Coordinates of N, CA and C in Angstrom, one line a residue:
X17 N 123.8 115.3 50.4 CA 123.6 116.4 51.3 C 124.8 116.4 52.3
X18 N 125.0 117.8 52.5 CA 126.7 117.2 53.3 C 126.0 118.4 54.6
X19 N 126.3 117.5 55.7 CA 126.6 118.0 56.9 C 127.2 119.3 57.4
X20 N 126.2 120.3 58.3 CA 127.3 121.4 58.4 C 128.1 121.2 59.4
X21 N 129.3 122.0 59.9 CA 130.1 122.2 61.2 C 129.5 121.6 62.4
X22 N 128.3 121.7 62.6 CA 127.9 121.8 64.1 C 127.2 120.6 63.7
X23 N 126.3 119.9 63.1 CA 126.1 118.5 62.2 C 127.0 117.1 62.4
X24 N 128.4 117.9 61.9 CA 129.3 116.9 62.2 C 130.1 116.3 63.8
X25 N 129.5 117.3 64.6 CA 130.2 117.6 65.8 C 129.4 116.6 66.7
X26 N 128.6 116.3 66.0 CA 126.6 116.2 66.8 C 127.0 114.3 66.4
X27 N 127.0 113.1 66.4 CA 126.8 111.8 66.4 C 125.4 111.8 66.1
X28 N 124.7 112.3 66.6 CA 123.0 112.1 66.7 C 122.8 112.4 65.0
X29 N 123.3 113.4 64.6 CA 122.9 113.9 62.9 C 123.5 112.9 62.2
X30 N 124.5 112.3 62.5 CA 125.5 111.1 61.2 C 124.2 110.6 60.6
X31 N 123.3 110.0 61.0 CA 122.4 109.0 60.4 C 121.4 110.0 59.6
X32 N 121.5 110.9 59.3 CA 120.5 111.9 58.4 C 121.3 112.3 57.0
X33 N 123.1 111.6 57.0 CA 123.5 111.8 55.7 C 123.4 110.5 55.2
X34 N 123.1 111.2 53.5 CA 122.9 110.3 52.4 C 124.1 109.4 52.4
X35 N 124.2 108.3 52.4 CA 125.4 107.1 51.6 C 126.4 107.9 50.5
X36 N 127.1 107.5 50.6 CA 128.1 108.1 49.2 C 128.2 106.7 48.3
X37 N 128.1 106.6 47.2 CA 127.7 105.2 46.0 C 129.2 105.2 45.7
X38 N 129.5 104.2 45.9 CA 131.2 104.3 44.5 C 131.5 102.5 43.9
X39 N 130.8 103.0 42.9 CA 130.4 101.6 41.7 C 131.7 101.1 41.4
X40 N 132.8 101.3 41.3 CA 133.9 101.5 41.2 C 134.9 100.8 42.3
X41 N 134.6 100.5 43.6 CA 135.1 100.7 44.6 C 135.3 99.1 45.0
X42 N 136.0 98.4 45.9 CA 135.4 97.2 46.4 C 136.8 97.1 47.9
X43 N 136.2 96.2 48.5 CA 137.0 96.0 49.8 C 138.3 95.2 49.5
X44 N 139.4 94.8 50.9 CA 140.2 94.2 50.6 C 140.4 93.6 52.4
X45 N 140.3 92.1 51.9 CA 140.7 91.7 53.5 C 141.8 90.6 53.5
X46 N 142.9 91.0 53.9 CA 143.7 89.8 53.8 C 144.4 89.1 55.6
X47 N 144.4 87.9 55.2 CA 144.7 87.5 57.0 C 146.0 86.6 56.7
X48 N 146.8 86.0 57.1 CA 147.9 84.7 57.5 C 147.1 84.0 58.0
X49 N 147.5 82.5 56.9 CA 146.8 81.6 56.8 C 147.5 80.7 58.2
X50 N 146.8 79.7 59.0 CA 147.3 79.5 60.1 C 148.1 80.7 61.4
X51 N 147.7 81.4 61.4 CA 148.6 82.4 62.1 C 148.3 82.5 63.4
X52 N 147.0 81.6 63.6 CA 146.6 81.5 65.3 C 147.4 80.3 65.8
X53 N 147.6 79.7 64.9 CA 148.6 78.1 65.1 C 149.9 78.5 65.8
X54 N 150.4 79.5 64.6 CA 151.9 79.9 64.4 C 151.9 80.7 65.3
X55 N 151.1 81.8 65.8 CA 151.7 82.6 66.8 C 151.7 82.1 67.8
X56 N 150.9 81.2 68.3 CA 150.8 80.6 69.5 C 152.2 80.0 70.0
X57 N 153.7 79.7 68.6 CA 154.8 78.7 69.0 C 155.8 79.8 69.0
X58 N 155.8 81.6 69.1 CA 156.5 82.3 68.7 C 156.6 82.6 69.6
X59 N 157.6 83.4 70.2 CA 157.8 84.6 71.3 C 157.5 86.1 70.7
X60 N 156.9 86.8 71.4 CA 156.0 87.7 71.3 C 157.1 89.1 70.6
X61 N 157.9 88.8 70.4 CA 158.7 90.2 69.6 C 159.0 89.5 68.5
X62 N 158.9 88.6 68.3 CA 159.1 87.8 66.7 C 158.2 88.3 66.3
X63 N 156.7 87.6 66.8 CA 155.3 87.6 66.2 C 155.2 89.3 65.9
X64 N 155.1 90.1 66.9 CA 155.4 91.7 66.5 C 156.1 91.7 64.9
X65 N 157.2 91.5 65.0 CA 158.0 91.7 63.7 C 157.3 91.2 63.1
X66 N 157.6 90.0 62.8 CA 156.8 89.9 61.4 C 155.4 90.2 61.3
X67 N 154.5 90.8 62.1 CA 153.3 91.5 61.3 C 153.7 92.6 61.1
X68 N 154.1 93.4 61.6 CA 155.0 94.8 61.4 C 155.7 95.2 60.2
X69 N 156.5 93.7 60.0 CA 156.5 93.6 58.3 C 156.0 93.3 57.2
X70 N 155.0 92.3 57.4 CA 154.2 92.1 56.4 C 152.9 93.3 56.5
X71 N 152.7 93.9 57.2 CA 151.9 95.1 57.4 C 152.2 96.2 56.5
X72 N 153.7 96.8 56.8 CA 154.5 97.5 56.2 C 154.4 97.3 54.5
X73 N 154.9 95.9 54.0 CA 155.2 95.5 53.2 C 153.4 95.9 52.2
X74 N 152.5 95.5 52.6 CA 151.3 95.9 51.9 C 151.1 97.1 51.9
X75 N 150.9 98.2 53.0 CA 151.2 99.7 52.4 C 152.1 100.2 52.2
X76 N 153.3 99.5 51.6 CA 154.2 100.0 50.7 C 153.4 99.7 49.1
X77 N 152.9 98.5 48.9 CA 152.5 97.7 47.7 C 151.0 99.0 47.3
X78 N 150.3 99.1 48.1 CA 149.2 100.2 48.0 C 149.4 101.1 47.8
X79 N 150.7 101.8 48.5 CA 151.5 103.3 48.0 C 151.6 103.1 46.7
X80 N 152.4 102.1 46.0 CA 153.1 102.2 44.3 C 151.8 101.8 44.0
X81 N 150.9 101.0 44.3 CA 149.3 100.8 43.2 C 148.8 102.4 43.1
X82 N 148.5 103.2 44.6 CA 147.7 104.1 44.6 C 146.2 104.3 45.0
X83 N 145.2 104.6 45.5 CA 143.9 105.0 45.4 C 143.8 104.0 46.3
X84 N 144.0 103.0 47.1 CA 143.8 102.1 48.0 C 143.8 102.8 49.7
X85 N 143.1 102.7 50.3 CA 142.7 102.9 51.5 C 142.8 102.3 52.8
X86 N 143.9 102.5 53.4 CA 144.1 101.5 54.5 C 142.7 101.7 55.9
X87 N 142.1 100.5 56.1 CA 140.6 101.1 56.7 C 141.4 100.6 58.7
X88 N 141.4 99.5 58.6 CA 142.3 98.8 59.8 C 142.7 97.9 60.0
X89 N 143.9 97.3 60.4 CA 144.8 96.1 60.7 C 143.8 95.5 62.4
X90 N 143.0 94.6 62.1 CA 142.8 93.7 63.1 C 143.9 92.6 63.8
X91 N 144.4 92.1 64.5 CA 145.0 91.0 64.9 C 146.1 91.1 63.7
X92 N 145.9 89.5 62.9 CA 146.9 89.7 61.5 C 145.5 89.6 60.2
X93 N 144.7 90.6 60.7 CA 143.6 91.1 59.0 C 144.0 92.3 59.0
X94 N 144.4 92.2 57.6 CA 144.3 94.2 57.0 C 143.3 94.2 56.0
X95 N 142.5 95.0 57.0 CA 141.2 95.7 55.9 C 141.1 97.1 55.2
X96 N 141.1 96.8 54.0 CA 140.8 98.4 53.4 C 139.9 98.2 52.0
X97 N 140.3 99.2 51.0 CA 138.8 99.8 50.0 C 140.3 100.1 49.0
X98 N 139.8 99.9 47.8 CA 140.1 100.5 46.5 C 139.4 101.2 45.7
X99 N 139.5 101.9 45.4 CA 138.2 102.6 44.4 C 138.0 103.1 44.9
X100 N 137.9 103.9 45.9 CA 136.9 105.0 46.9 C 138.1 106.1 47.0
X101 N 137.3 106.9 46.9 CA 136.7 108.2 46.1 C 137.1 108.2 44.6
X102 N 138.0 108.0 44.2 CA 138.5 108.2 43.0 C 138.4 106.6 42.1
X103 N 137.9 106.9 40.8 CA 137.3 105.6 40.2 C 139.0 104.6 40.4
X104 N 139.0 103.7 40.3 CA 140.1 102.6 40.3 C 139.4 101.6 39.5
X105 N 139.7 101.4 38.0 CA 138.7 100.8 37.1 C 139.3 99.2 36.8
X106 N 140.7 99.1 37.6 CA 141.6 98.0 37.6 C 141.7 97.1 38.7

């Protein structure tokens, strides 16, 4: 059942749509192993850089896969979804 205009505007109505199912679909969380160690011995525009890069470097890798969803970069976790909306059966 999809929400009208004035529905979507409203917070109060969110909880009266149905879930969307995608059998297909699964999460993705990746962090740097020790990186609360390591950042702690870096100066703060290094540490910038290299997440910036390694950030970069996985939505580049997501762009050439495809159908991957970047959801949010926490600290140094990038969370996102494959499979959602469009089946990803790989």
């Amino acid at each position: 059942q999809s929400l009208t205009e004035a529905e979507r505007k409203n917070p109060a109505a969110w909880q009266r749509a149905e879930p969307l199912l995608f059998s297909g679909a699964t999460t993705i969380q990746m962090d740097i192993v020790g990186f609360t160690v390591m950042s702690s011995k870096m100066p703060v525009a290094v540490l910038i850089d290299l997440l910036n890069n390694v950030f970069s470097q996985i939505d580049e890798a997501a762009r050439c896969i495809g159908n991957i969803w970047k959801v949010e970069t926490i600290g140094d976790c990038y969370i996102g979804v494959a499979g959602g909306p469009h089946p990803c059966d790989d």
